[in-house]
XYZ file of C-alpha atoms in Angstrom:
770
model
C -42.624 -107.757 52.591
C -46.081 -107.637 51.020
C -46.790 -103.920 51.382
C -47.313 -101.818 48.268
C -44.048 -100.771 46.672
C -44.936 -97.090 47.095
C -44.319 -97.594 50.824
C -40.687 -98.653 50.434
C -39.466 -96.735 47.363
C -37.098 -93.808 47.766
C -34.959 -91.725 45.395
C -31.759 -93.715 45.828
C -33.453 -97.105 45.301
C -36.895 -97.706 43.830
C -37.246 -101.320 45.012
C -34.718 -101.766 47.856
C -33.209 -105.203 48.401
C -31.368 -104.864 51.782
C -28.790 -107.459 50.832
C -25.012 -107.663 50.736
C -22.548 -109.761 48.763
C -20.404 -112.337 50.533
C -18.187 -115.265 49.575
C -19.826 -118.634 50.100
C -18.972 -122.240 49.261
C -21.140 -123.745 46.501
C -20.261 -127.299 45.474
C -16.939 -126.791 47.198
C -16.066 -123.611 45.304
C -15.869 -120.016 46.561
C -18.692 -118.005 44.987
C -20.091 -114.507 45.417
C -23.598 -114.799 46.862
C -26.242 -112.432 48.205
C -26.978 -112.543 51.927
C -29.763 -110.798 53.785
C -28.759 -107.520 55.419
C -30.637 -105.479 58.017
C -33.233 -102.836 57.214
C -32.487 -99.536 58.918
C -36.207 -98.863 59.211
C -38.780 -101.512 58.387
C -42.560 -101.303 58.605
C -43.727 -104.791 59.525
C -46.868 -106.543 58.338
C -48.547 -106.030 61.723
C -48.109 -102.237 61.498
C -45.173 -102.030 63.886
C -41.816 -100.484 62.936
C -38.389 -102.048 63.523
C -35.511 -99.587 63.812
C -31.954 -100.959 63.438
C -28.518 -99.360 63.337
C -24.987 -100.689 63.511
C -22.852 -99.007 66.188
C -20.607 -101.670 67.771
C -18.846 -99.421 70.292
C -21.729 -97.126 71.199
C -23.477 -97.074 74.541
C -26.834 -95.804 73.283
C -28.710 -95.449 70.000
C -32.002 -93.540 69.863
C -34.540 -92.510 67.225
C -36.933 -89.564 67.199
C -39.248 -87.836 64.775
C -38.998 -84.267 63.527
C -42.304 -83.365 65.169
C -45.809 -83.577 63.803
C -47.537 -86.952 63.931
C -44.430 -88.898 64.980
C -43.387 -86.356 67.621
C -39.896 -85.686 68.949
C -39.701 -88.078 71.901
C -36.608 -90.276 71.644
C -37.003 -94.044 71.369
C -34.111 -95.992 72.906
C -32.973 -99.019 70.881
C -31.655 -102.185 72.504
C -28.086 -103.384 71.991
C -27.726 -106.753 70.272
C -24.804 -109.181 70.400
C -23.749 -108.498 66.783
C -23.030 -104.769 67.140
C -26.531 -103.784 66.099
C -29.015 -101.722 68.083
C -32.633 -102.552 67.340
C -36.176 -102.146 68.605
C -39.664 -102.974 67.377
C -42.140 -100.176 68.094
C -45.917 -100.445 67.953
C -48.559 -97.762 67.831
C -46.947 -95.295 65.400
C -49.662 -93.320 63.648
C -50.051 -93.375 59.846
C -48.071 -90.913 57.764
C -44.806 -89.961 56.109
C -42.271 -89.695 58.922
C -38.884 -88.019 58.776
C -36.778 -89.227 61.687
C -33.392 -88.668 63.325
C -30.875 -91.099 64.797
C -28.694 -90.404 67.835
C -25.555 -92.387 68.692
C -24.391 -91.613 72.228
C -26.449 -88.452 71.914
C -24.922 -87.315 68.586
C -27.311 -86.829 65.679
C -26.455 -88.956 62.618
C -28.186 -90.440 59.584
C -28.614 -94.134 58.874
C -27.212 -95.208 55.468
C -29.282 -98.416 55.612
C -32.636 -96.609 55.836
C -34.563 -94.758 53.094
C -33.467 -91.201 52.270
C -35.279 -88.174 50.911
C -34.320 -84.530 50.590
C -35.828 -82.498 53.438
C -34.763 -79.820 55.931
C -31.974 -78.788 53.523
C -30.337 -82.193 53.473
C -30.601 -85.928 52.965
C -32.766 -87.276 55.780
C -34.198 -90.651 56.726
C -37.925 -91.331 56.503
C -40.425 -94.183 56.551
C -44.044 -94.634 55.474
C -46.754 -95.866 57.825
C -49.839 -96.697 55.728
C -53.347 -95.636 56.679
C -55.891 -98.442 56.467
C -58.213 -97.997 53.503
C -56.174 -95.187 51.929
C -54.371 -96.164 48.745
C -54.842 -93.217 46.371
C -51.034 -92.695 46.227
C -50.085 -96.374 45.835
C -48.367 -97.912 42.835
C -51.198 -99.637 40.985
C -51.599 -101.655 37.824
C -52.849 -98.718 35.745
C -51.331 -96.861 32.766
C -48.404 -94.769 33.990
C -47.619 -91.261 32.880
C -44.178 -90.307 31.646
C -41.969 -88.572 34.221
C -39.150 -86.673 32.544
C -36.143 -84.699 33.809
C -35.502 -81.448 31.929
C -32.893 -78.702 32.203
C -33.251 -74.956 31.762
C -31.125 -71.910 32.620
C -32.283 -69.542 35.358
C -31.974 -65.866 34.438
C -32.046 -65.113 38.172
C -28.700 -66.659 39.093
C -27.259 -68.108 35.865
C -27.538 -71.688 37.088
C -28.595 -74.763 35.168
C -31.786 -75.923 36.882
C -33.610 -79.229 36.548
C -37.355 -79.715 36.702
C -39.408 -82.893 36.777
C -42.311 -83.031 34.339
C -45.254 -85.428 34.551
C -46.998 -86.162 31.248
C -50.313 -88.074 31.359
C -50.469 -91.549 29.781
C -52.349 -90.195 26.758
C -49.682 -87.612 25.885
C -47.544 -90.058 23.920
C -50.467 -91.636 22.059
C -52.536 -88.542 21.197
C -49.847 -86.592 19.392
C -52.189 -83.790 18.280
C -53.762 -83.134 21.677
C -52.798 -80.133 23.813
C -52.861 -80.140 27.614
C -53.297 -77.718 30.516
C -50.354 -77.300 32.888
C -50.040 -77.241 36.678
C -46.905 -75.757 38.245
C -46.438 -77.046 41.776
C -43.847 -76.068 44.381
C -42.200 -77.797 47.339
C -41.693 -76.396 50.840
C -38.702 -74.793 52.501
C -35.777 -77.187 52.921
C -37.019 -79.492 50.146
C -36.558 -79.371 46.385
C -37.646 -80.428 42.905
C -37.525 -84.147 43.791
C -39.928 -83.829 46.712
C -43.347 -83.916 45.049
C -42.302 -86.939 43.018
C -40.675 -89.078 45.712
C -42.210 -87.798 48.954
C -45.522 -86.694 47.498
C -45.949 -89.665 45.102
C -47.453 -87.135 42.685
C -47.055 -89.295 39.588
C -48.848 -92.257 41.172
C -51.661 -89.989 42.398
C -52.079 -88.628 38.877
C -51.946 -92.106 37.310
C -54.665 -93.361 39.655
C -56.927 -90.307 39.354
C -56.768 -90.383 35.558
C -57.406 -94.141 35.462
C -60.464 -93.666 37.700
C -61.751 -90.741 35.619
C -61.445 -88.374 38.578
C -59.273 -85.710 36.979
C -58.397 -84.278 33.597
C -55.248 -85.240 31.790
C -52.691 -82.522 32.492
C -48.992 -81.778 32.548
C -47.517 -81.196 36.015
C -44.208 -79.347 36.457
C -42.082 -79.653 39.627
C -39.255 -77.120 39.979
C -36.699 -76.165 42.583
C -38.025 -72.978 44.136
C -34.617 -71.591 45.097
C -33.455 -68.614 43.059
C -30.768 -67.295 45.412
C -28.464 -64.661 43.974
C -25.008 -63.887 45.298
C -25.719 -60.164 45.646
C -28.813 -60.348 47.861
C -29.839 -61.607 51.284
C -33.096 -63.448 50.819
C -35.841 -63.082 53.446
C -38.342 -65.959 53.410
C -38.677 -66.053 49.616
C -35.447 -67.631 48.246
C -34.772 -65.071 45.533
C -37.289 -64.084 42.877
C -38.617 -67.446 41.793
C -41.660 -65.707 40.310
C -39.505 -64.169 37.616
C -37.672 -67.458 37.061
C -40.963 -69.266 36.600
C -42.481 -66.721 34.220
C -39.312 -65.836 32.283
C -37.607 -69.240 32.137
C -39.789 -72.203 33.137
C -43.059 -71.329 31.399
C -41.278 -70.311 28.174
C -39.309 -73.572 28.260
C -42.454 -75.627 28.840
C -44.427 -73.926 26.091
C -41.474 -74.284 23.735
C -41.046 -77.994 24.536
C -44.521 -79.436 25.132
C -48.005 -79.313 23.626
C -49.693 -76.958 26.075
C -52.946 -75.043 25.899
C -52.700 -71.266 25.793
C -54.394 -69.009 28.323
C -54.692 -68.509 32.080
C -57.616 -70.920 32.442
C -55.297 -73.690 31.258
C -52.575 -72.841 33.758
C -52.607 -73.649 37.515
C -50.216 -72.733 40.326
C -49.947 -74.620 43.613
C -47.547 -75.322 46.438
C -47.088 -76.407 50.022
C -45.772 -74.310 52.941
C -43.143 -71.977 51.417
C -44.374 -73.211 48.037
C -47.913 -72.143 48.930
C -46.600 -68.643 49.681
C -44.702 -68.640 46.385
C -47.797 -69.841 44.531
C -49.984 -67.111 46.079
C -47.395 -64.415 45.452
C -46.848 -65.503 41.848
C -50.567 -65.623 41.063
C -51.085 -62.189 42.636
C -48.209 -60.741 40.565
C -49.150 -62.473 37.318
C -52.916 -62.727 37.441
C -53.036 -62.650 33.643
C -51.263 -66.028 33.600
C -53.088 -68.243 36.139
C -56.725 -69.214 36.607
C -56.261 -71.817 39.360
C -54.561 -71.627 42.760
C -53.774 -74.347 45.308
C -52.557 -73.278 48.772
C -51.480 -76.178 50.987
C -50.486 -75.449 54.615
C -50.187 -71.709 54.238
C -51.985 -68.392 53.791
C -50.768 -64.971 52.633
C -53.039 -62.073 53.510
C -51.793 -59.240 51.315
C -51.364 -61.317 48.173
C -54.680 -63.157 48.624
C -56.531 -59.869 49.076
C -54.941 -58.578 45.865
C -56.284 -61.612 43.973
C -59.734 -61.013 45.454
C -59.627 -57.307 44.622
C -58.987 -58.023 40.935
C -61.336 -60.981 40.641
C -63.673 -59.131 38.268
C -60.851 -58.585 35.764
C -59.068 -61.871 36.425
C -61.609 -64.417 37.690
C -60.221 -67.546 39.309
C -61.832 -70.831 38.313
C -60.362 -72.754 41.262
C -59.003 -71.697 44.655
C -58.404 -74.516 47.144
C -56.792 -73.946 50.540
C -55.881 -76.874 52.775
C -54.230 -77.604 56.119
C -53.502 -80.367 58.569
C -55.935 -80.473 61.460
C -53.020 -79.971 63.829
C -51.794 -76.744 62.179
C -52.934 -74.217 64.850
C -56.169 -72.783 63.454
C -54.703 -72.373 59.979
C -57.901 -73.835 58.581
C -59.944 -71.004 60.123
C -57.672 -68.338 58.613
C -57.928 -70.020 55.226
C -61.709 -70.322 55.374
C -62.140 -66.569 55.731
C -60.692 -66.252 52.244
C -62.130 -69.352 50.610
C -65.651 -68.274 51.592
C -65.072 -65.040 49.689
C -63.735 -66.876 46.654
C -66.677 -69.269 46.628
C -69.128 -66.362 46.719
C -67.395 -64.980 43.638
C -67.793 -68.322 41.854
C -64.421 -70.036 42.354
C -64.587 -73.756 43.095
C -62.517 -75.252 45.883
C -63.095 -73.981 49.405
C -61.111 -75.050 52.461
C -60.307 -78.649 53.411
C -58.511 -80.149 56.403
C -56.895 -83.552 56.845
C -55.536 -85.661 59.680
C -52.022 -84.586 60.505
C -49.789 -81.577 60.866
C -47.347 -79.826 58.543
C -46.344 -83.040 56.750
C -46.425 -84.976 53.527
C -49.460 -87.164 54.101
C -51.507 -83.948 54.428
C -50.063 -82.520 51.216
C -50.747 -85.689 49.246
C -54.433 -85.413 50.082
C -54.274 -81.722 49.239
C -52.819 -82.447 45.821
C -55.325 -85.229 45.138
C -58.231 -82.876 45.774
C -56.734 -79.957 43.866
C -55.902 -82.115 40.835
C -59.503 -83.370 40.863
C -60.854 -79.801 40.767
C -58.745 -77.961 38.206
C -59.444 -77.713 34.481
C -62.913 -79.225 34.849
C -64.671 -76.578 32.733
C -64.172 -76.749 29.007
C -62.509 -73.474 28.122
C -61.308 -72.328 24.697
C -57.657 -71.512 24.258
C -56.720 -67.860 24.556
C -55.214 -67.245 21.147
C -54.540 -63.610 22.065
C -51.997 -64.629 24.697
C -48.525 -63.689 23.471
C -45.971 -66.371 22.712
C -43.425 -66.835 25.491
C -40.020 -66.492 23.845
C -37.443 -69.016 25.018
C -33.748 -68.409 24.567
C -31.188 -70.050 26.817
C -28.549 -67.798 28.353
C -24.948 -68.798 27.807
C -23.091 -69.792 30.978
C -19.397 -69.910 31.725
C -17.505 -73.187 31.756
C -16.595 -72.462 35.366
C -20.262 -72.383 36.390
C -21.095 -75.493 34.378
C -18.164 -77.339 35.938
C -19.192 -76.334 39.459
C -22.614 -77.815 38.848
C -21.185 -80.942 37.199
C -19.253 -81.797 40.338
C -21.981 -80.789 42.812
C -25.165 -82.321 41.376
C -26.567 -85.547 42.807
C -29.748 -87.599 42.854
C -31.349 -85.721 45.751
C -30.646 -82.219 44.434
C -29.426 -81.231 41.000
C -28.351 -77.677 41.938
C -27.375 -78.021 45.598
C -27.705 -75.146 48.023
C -25.944 -75.254 51.366
C -28.311 -73.355 53.610
C -29.999 -73.516 56.957
C -33.068 -71.571 58.055
C -33.124 -68.966 60.801
C -36.770 -68.918 61.909
C -38.299 -65.460 62.265
C -41.693 -63.771 61.854
C -42.779 -60.299 60.736
C -45.063 -57.879 62.581
C -48.127 -59.733 61.274
C -46.850 -63.080 62.535
C -45.986 -64.340 59.075
C -42.844 -66.417 58.451
C -39.955 -64.241 57.259
C -37.019 -66.463 58.039
C -33.527 -65.802 56.760
C -31.091 -68.297 55.302
C -27.694 -69.024 56.800
C -24.772 -70.504 54.919
C -23.668 -74.052 55.748
C -20.484 -75.930 54.908
C -20.911 -77.850 51.621
C -19.709 -81.181 53.028
C -16.502 -81.424 51.029
C -14.558 -78.852 49.034
C -11.712 -79.374 46.588
C -9.173 -76.777 47.698
C -6.307 -77.637 45.326
C -6.952 -79.799 42.287
C -3.267 -79.995 41.349
C -2.263 -81.678 44.615
C -5.559 -83.545 45.002
C -6.412 -81.726 48.215
C -9.905 -81.520 49.678
C -11.324 -80.394 53.002
C -14.196 -82.353 54.532
C -16.767 -81.015 57.008
C -19.275 -82.872 59.143
C -21.582 -81.517 61.839
C -21.334 -83.935 64.782
C -21.858 -81.762 67.834
C -20.884 -83.641 71.006
C -19.140 -86.555 69.290
C -16.060 -88.061 70.933
C -14.663 -89.797 67.847
C -15.181 -88.970 64.135
C -13.373 -90.577 61.190
C -13.501 -89.920 57.467
C -13.405 -93.147 55.445
C -12.267 -92.346 51.898
C -12.939 -95.537 49.958
C -9.883 -97.034 48.302
C -7.543 -94.936 50.417
C -7.827 -95.070 54.214
C -9.567 -93.614 57.236
C -8.587 -90.168 58.469
C -9.235 -88.891 61.992
C -11.184 -85.620 62.035
C -10.684 -82.698 64.364
C -13.453 -80.845 66.161
C -13.802 -77.220 65.147
C -16.315 -74.484 65.895
C -20.060 -74.947 66.404
C -19.949 -78.747 66.316
C -18.231 -78.988 62.899
C -15.530 -81.629 62.523
C -12.971 -81.213 59.739
C -10.174 -83.055 57.960
C -7.924 -82.119 55.065
C -6.697 -84.856 52.733
C -3.973 -84.494 50.100
C -3.055 -86.878 47.310
C -6.581 -87.777 46.190
C -6.395 -89.044 42.619
C -8.375 -87.446 39.813
C -11.923 -88.674 39.400
C -14.827 -89.994 41.441
C -14.475 -91.067 45.091
C -16.987 -92.565 47.526
C -16.610 -91.745 51.209
C -18.502 -92.077 54.473
C -18.032 -91.187 58.126
C -17.736 -93.179 61.332
C -19.224 -91.241 64.266
C -18.920 -92.855 67.685
C -18.460 -96.198 65.824
C -21.607 -95.734 63.699
C -21.457 -95.608 59.907
C -23.145 -92.419 58.696
C -23.294 -90.012 55.754
C -23.175 -86.240 55.515
C -26.577 -84.718 54.789
C -25.015 -81.671 53.112
C -22.771 -83.491 50.638
C -23.713 -85.331 47.428
C -25.314 -88.702 48.215
C -25.399 -91.759 45.983
C -26.052 -95.471 46.340
C -22.947 -97.673 46.470
C -21.714 -100.643 48.473
C -25.355 -101.586 49.208
C -25.941 -98.364 51.162
C -26.294 -94.614 50.869
C -22.849 -93.033 50.604
C -21.287 -89.627 49.951
C -19.073 -88.885 46.986
C -16.508 -86.333 45.872
C -15.313 -85.305 42.422
C -11.627 -84.471 41.969
C -11.878 -82.910 38.502
C -10.187 -84.564 35.545
C -8.972 -81.557 33.562
C -8.477 -83.480 30.328
C -11.863 -85.241 30.353
C -14.379 -82.885 28.794
C -17.179 -85.281 27.855
C -18.516 -86.003 31.354
C -19.101 -82.336 32.177
C -22.332 -80.383 31.739
C -22.109 -78.326 28.578
C -24.620 -76.111 26.794
C -25.382 -78.447 23.956
C -28.796 -79.897 23.047
C -29.812 -82.025 26.027
C -31.434 -85.414 25.828
C -34.238 -86.354 28.203
C -34.204 -88.836 31.073
C -37.507 -90.693 31.567
C -38.851 -92.821 34.423
C -40.300 -96.087 33.135
C -42.112 -98.785 35.119
C -42.515 -102.364 33.947
C -43.546 -105.653 35.543
C -40.866 -108.282 36.118
C -41.906 -111.747 35.015
C -39.241 -113.138 37.346
C -40.412 -111.554 40.605
C -43.892 -110.175 39.886
C -42.696 -106.793 41.179
C -42.701 -103.477 39.360
C -39.264 -102.289 38.246
C -38.127 -98.740 37.567
C -35.653 -98.098 34.794
C -34.267 -94.798 33.574
C -34.387 -94.166 29.834
C -32.278 -91.576 28.020
C -33.616 -90.303 24.706
C -31.430 -88.002 22.587
C -32.289 -84.377 21.876
C -34.858 -84.193 19.099
C -36.517 -87.514 19.925
C -39.920 -85.863 20.505
C -39.662 -83.733 17.342
C -38.675 -86.428 14.844
C -41.668 -88.708 15.304
C -40.935 -90.684 12.148
C -37.436 -91.663 13.264
C -36.527 -94.926 15.005
C -33.458 -95.523 17.159
C -31.050 -98.264 18.227
C -31.013 -99.146 21.935
C -28.269 -99.681 24.492
C -29.120 -101.440 27.757
C -26.566 -100.268 30.322
C -26.093 -102.025 33.666
C -24.531 -101.036 37.004
C -22.282 -103.109 39.245
C -22.853 -105.089 42.436
C -23.786 -102.908 45.395
C -25.166 -100.155 43.158
C -28.423 -99.781 41.262
C -30.465 -98.001 38.607
C -29.389 -94.470 39.607
C -25.668 -95.141 39.140
C -25.146 -94.489 35.444
C -27.201 -91.277 35.551
C -25.656 -89.595 38.581
C -22.314 -91.271 39.219
C -21.607 -92.286 35.627
C -22.783 -88.997 34.020
C -24.320 -90.943 31.126
C -26.559 -88.091 29.983
C -23.702 -85.573 29.947
C -21.423 -87.924 28.007
C -24.104 -88.812 25.460
C -25.210 -85.182 24.990
C -21.649 -84.039 24.346
C -20.674 -86.891 22.041
C -23.841 -86.551 19.952
C -23.376 -82.770 19.713
C -19.851 -83.311 18.370
C -20.970 -86.001 15.913
C -18.851 -88.627 17.680
C -21.694 -90.952 18.668
C -24.804 -92.292 16.970
C -28.120 -91.085 18.320
C -29.550 -93.872 20.474
C -31.859 -94.708 23.350
C -30.109 -95.831 26.554
C -31.925 -97.912 29.194
C -30.542 -98.140 32.742
C -32.065 -100.782 34.975
C -31.600 -102.204 38.448
C -29.840 -105.522 38.004
C -31.358 -107.353 40.994
C -34.241 -109.813 40.707
C -34.830 -112.152 43.641
C -37.980 -114.292 43.273
C -39.598 -115.331 46.554
C -40.099 -118.800 45.140
C -37.853 -120.258 42.507
C -34.186 -120.473 41.710
C -31.873 -117.699 40.561
C -28.183 -117.329 39.883
C -26.259 -116.916 43.142
C -24.374 -113.776 42.043
C -26.324 -112.421 39.056
C -29.905 -113.132 40.229
C -32.911 -113.768 38.005
C -32.127 -110.562 36.135
C -30.488 -112.856 33.589
C -34.029 -113.732 32.471
C -35.827 -110.552 33.496
C -33.975 -108.164 31.189
C -34.495 -110.054 27.908
C -37.948 -111.417 28.722
C -39.567 -108.427 30.497
C -37.635 -105.221 29.953
C -36.683 -105.503 26.275
C -40.260 -106.168 25.077
C -41.530 -103.337 27.277
C -39.036 -100.803 25.900
C -39.783 -101.885 22.329
C -43.480 -101.275 22.993
C -42.975 -97.833 24.584
C -40.268 -96.263 22.428
C -39.498 -95.926 18.733
C -36.778 -98.538 18.784
C -35.350 -100.522 15.914
C -36.377 -103.894 17.322
C -33.599 -105.935 15.802
C -30.428 -107.477 17.246
C -28.344 -105.462 14.785
C -29.543 -102.324 16.569
C -29.632 -103.584 20.152
C -26.679 -103.565 22.567
C -26.054 -104.596 26.162
C -23.185 -103.388 28.339
C -22.380 -103.197 32.014
C -19.711 -102.700 34.633
C -18.433 -105.281 37.131
C -21.490 -107.437 37.985
C -23.267 -105.729 35.086
C -20.431 -106.801 32.791
C -20.777 -110.394 33.962
C -24.547 -110.202 33.427
C -23.919 -108.751 29.979
C -21.778 -111.658 28.821
C -24.160 -114.255 30.237
C -27.250 -112.644 28.670
C -25.871 -111.931 25.182
C -24.597 -115.502 24.841
C -27.882 -116.943 26.157
C -30.051 -114.727 23.924
C -28.009 -114.331 20.710
C -31.170 -113.460 18.782
C -31.573 -110.237 20.818
C -28.155 -108.592 20.995
C -25.536 -107.943 18.340
C -23.349 -105.584 20.381
C -21.924 -105.991 23.882
C -19.621 -104.209 26.297
C -17.943 -105.730 29.348
C -16.465 -103.094 31.674
C -14.430 -104.558 34.560
C -16.505 -107.705 34.431
C -13.844 -110.069 33.188
C -13.974 -111.956 29.918
C -15.027 -115.568 30.351
C -14.058 -118.091 27.690
C -14.954 -121.122 29.759
C -15.469 -121.869 33.438
C -17.333 -124.326 35.658
C -20.722 -122.981 34.524
C -20.327 -122.023 30.858
C -18.241 -122.711 27.762
C -18.148 -119.996 25.086
C -15.257 -121.395 23.065
C -17.493 -122.088 20.066
C -18.067 -118.345 19.689
C -15.015 -116.714 21.252
C -12.430 -118.921 19.568
C -14.191 -119.213 16.195
C -14.044 -116.060 14.014
C -16.807 -117.174 11.665
C -19.250 -118.009 14.452
C -18.323 -114.799 16.284
C -19.061 -112.606 13.246
C -22.487 -114.207 12.826
C -23.405 -113.240 16.380
C -21.576 -109.969 17.075
C -20.921 -106.676 15.381
C -18.750 -105.797 18.378
C -17.690 -107.263 21.697
C -15.944 -104.547 23.714
C -13.851 -105.638 26.723
C -12.379 -103.142 29.190
C -10.303 -103.582 32.328
C -8.199 -101.100 34.301
C -4.560 -101.901 34.902
C -5.004 -101.448 38.657
C -7.890 -103.906 38.887
C -7.497 -107.274 40.601
C -8.848 -109.058 37.509
C -6.515 -107.338 35.051
C -4.083 -110.224 34.492
C -6.776 -112.855 34.019
C -8.751 -110.572 31.703
C -5.677 -109.823 29.547
C -4.841 -113.542 29.398
C -8.307 -114.346 28.024
C -8.235 -111.381 25.632
C -4.958 -112.609 24.172
C -6.343 -116.118 23.694
C -9.399 -114.761 21.871
C -7.384 -112.376 19.691
C -4.894 -115.143 18.874
C -7.786 -117.198 17.511
C -8.532 -114.380 15.073
C -11.677 -113.165 16.834
C -11.835 -109.335 16.514
C -12.901 -108.197 19.967
C -12.375 -104.531 20.903
C -9.982 -104.153 23.836
C -9.890 -101.061 26.045
C -7.177 -100.796 28.662
C -5.590 -97.995 30.600
C -4.749 -96.593 33.965
C -7.739 -97.258 36.149
C -9.203 -98.878 39.222
C -12.499 -100.639 39.776
C -14.398 -97.359 40.057
C -16.616 -94.823 38.332
C -13.630 -92.843 37.087
C -12.562 -95.744 34.885
C -16.097 -96.751 33.892
C -16.860 -93.255 32.573
C -13.836 -93.583 30.293
C -15.003 -97.064 29.252
C -18.406 -95.667 28.347
C -16.902 -92.740 26.472
C -14.832 -95.105 24.313
C -17.664 -97.639 23.885
C -20.286 -95.103 22.760
C -17.983 -93.796 20.028
C -17.805 -97.288 18.469
C -21.387 -98.461 19.041
C -23.756 -98.905 16.067
């Protein structure tokens, strides 16, 4: 597919491959190879969309939009001979389109289609490009640094995560200070939405590269501040206090920001636009710029106008989709008044309804307007004190087991739509089942919930165990209780009317080449993988160009706490790879890398280091690649390593560079470190087998020769669980190597081929590394 990568990226997979692994004969031998798999939703080169879902026993499969530009009319797919339902549809209008799937009339989600967080859950979407509009595309321009940060909310004593965009110049100009924009999502979405749905970082990269906006920091938070002792109406708790008492102090403590209200902007869409207006009206001494996308609040806006003389606004922009029922006219009444008072902005309308392609244009225009006037810093503004509240272990553990890629502090809510006497939204929030709950950790018991109203057959498929029939309960909820689940991490999915689906309310990851739910059965004696209140490292988004495929790759980079303060210090680097069927998000969310590293460093049990987590797939359109390990064998050492060395304060020497991986990543690790001995002096093979010699390679010169081994390696760490299919062959090879006097590090123990074991591998490996 030739379309820009911004059209196909989604949180669970930046550059999706839509492949699966199968056994195939190569030169008469059984080999693991990649085969093409179907796309759940694919935008074709001619502008049509092909919808596909597997449901071998279903009678009907249909697709519909959520409303807006795509509408809600159901599209019937056609049954194919291979158990798939599929249809190519022409004439879909441009935009970002959430959509639903129906199998025999029952609403489900498609694990083979892109996911985003919306409508209080994981939902499918696709992008239909608009001809001539590319301001939010991934382009070959300098990229800003997107970072994930944690803070504690004083409103509900939860650890919250926010995403922070730093302009490309932030890292180079270490003495420069920057203005800050705080921008909020809408109801049913969260802190990931502006980044993945809104493409905010690409919009900023492109605007800055074109000289169309000022360099600024942009902060994206979760706007939910629910407290247990209150029933929220429309506003989800007092996020205004959380922002001003927790987020802004954290930002001004952590980053180089300019002081004063003229260097601080507030914006948001839908519910976020109401929050932005309310916050600015309450804290007019803090904000000089306001962006209101798809919303308007009379009382709060009039308060801002009434105090304009004391607190003048430099920018007020209000925007709406042209299909949003005269919202533009209501907004213009206010923007005319602001413009007369001297505020830039006005009212702007765009093609569409209450949807993301409207809000992207809104953000583009707002970012181009704010901070244009050169204003001195307000040195009289008081310093925002930042002190993190101490949380209980019980709360930290709850969040450890609940967090996932699509929402770091999950809420299980639905919205009851209502309006006040002035016709303004004042909806209330209803509680929803959380997907799966551990009810007895001692017996390994959990109860699973899935809403499948009208289904005739629902099964829970707990990977590595078996399938369990579910029973229909009240209000369309199906339930099942399972006992005897072992401690640790477990993938699961559901089969609804023969269709594979996932639960929108439960944690979602990427595994087995698809989106999949997961459950944590807590390991009481494993402290390191849990969130603890220790100094936290930072996770960065980094984009580099693959010389193997020509495509842009996303890798996640962990830097230890203090990296930004100790600018003279350089660090060793670990490259850490996932297994087959998973991708770049695995070690962060399933593997809990950041938690493990934070805790080990805090206890002095691990060296401070940079950790790079990459997607291990590289399939060139033209050219050869390894049948099971792809062209990543060349891409990592030739593209990624030089890029990381150029972007971070690494010690660019093999003595301070390591590579490790699990399963396929372990196999890639051994192949790469032996092919590029000048790059890596440390290696870890987790569940990847230890190869001495086979039909493709012969490593006897190194693995059976102590002198040669010591010249190449400081450590070769080999781990395999006793319940793994490769355990006996791995132990046999380990014994042969050790018998030759080669000092490899062996890690064994109770464990399967799963994230539970790999976390323990990582915990042991990091303690020995460097």
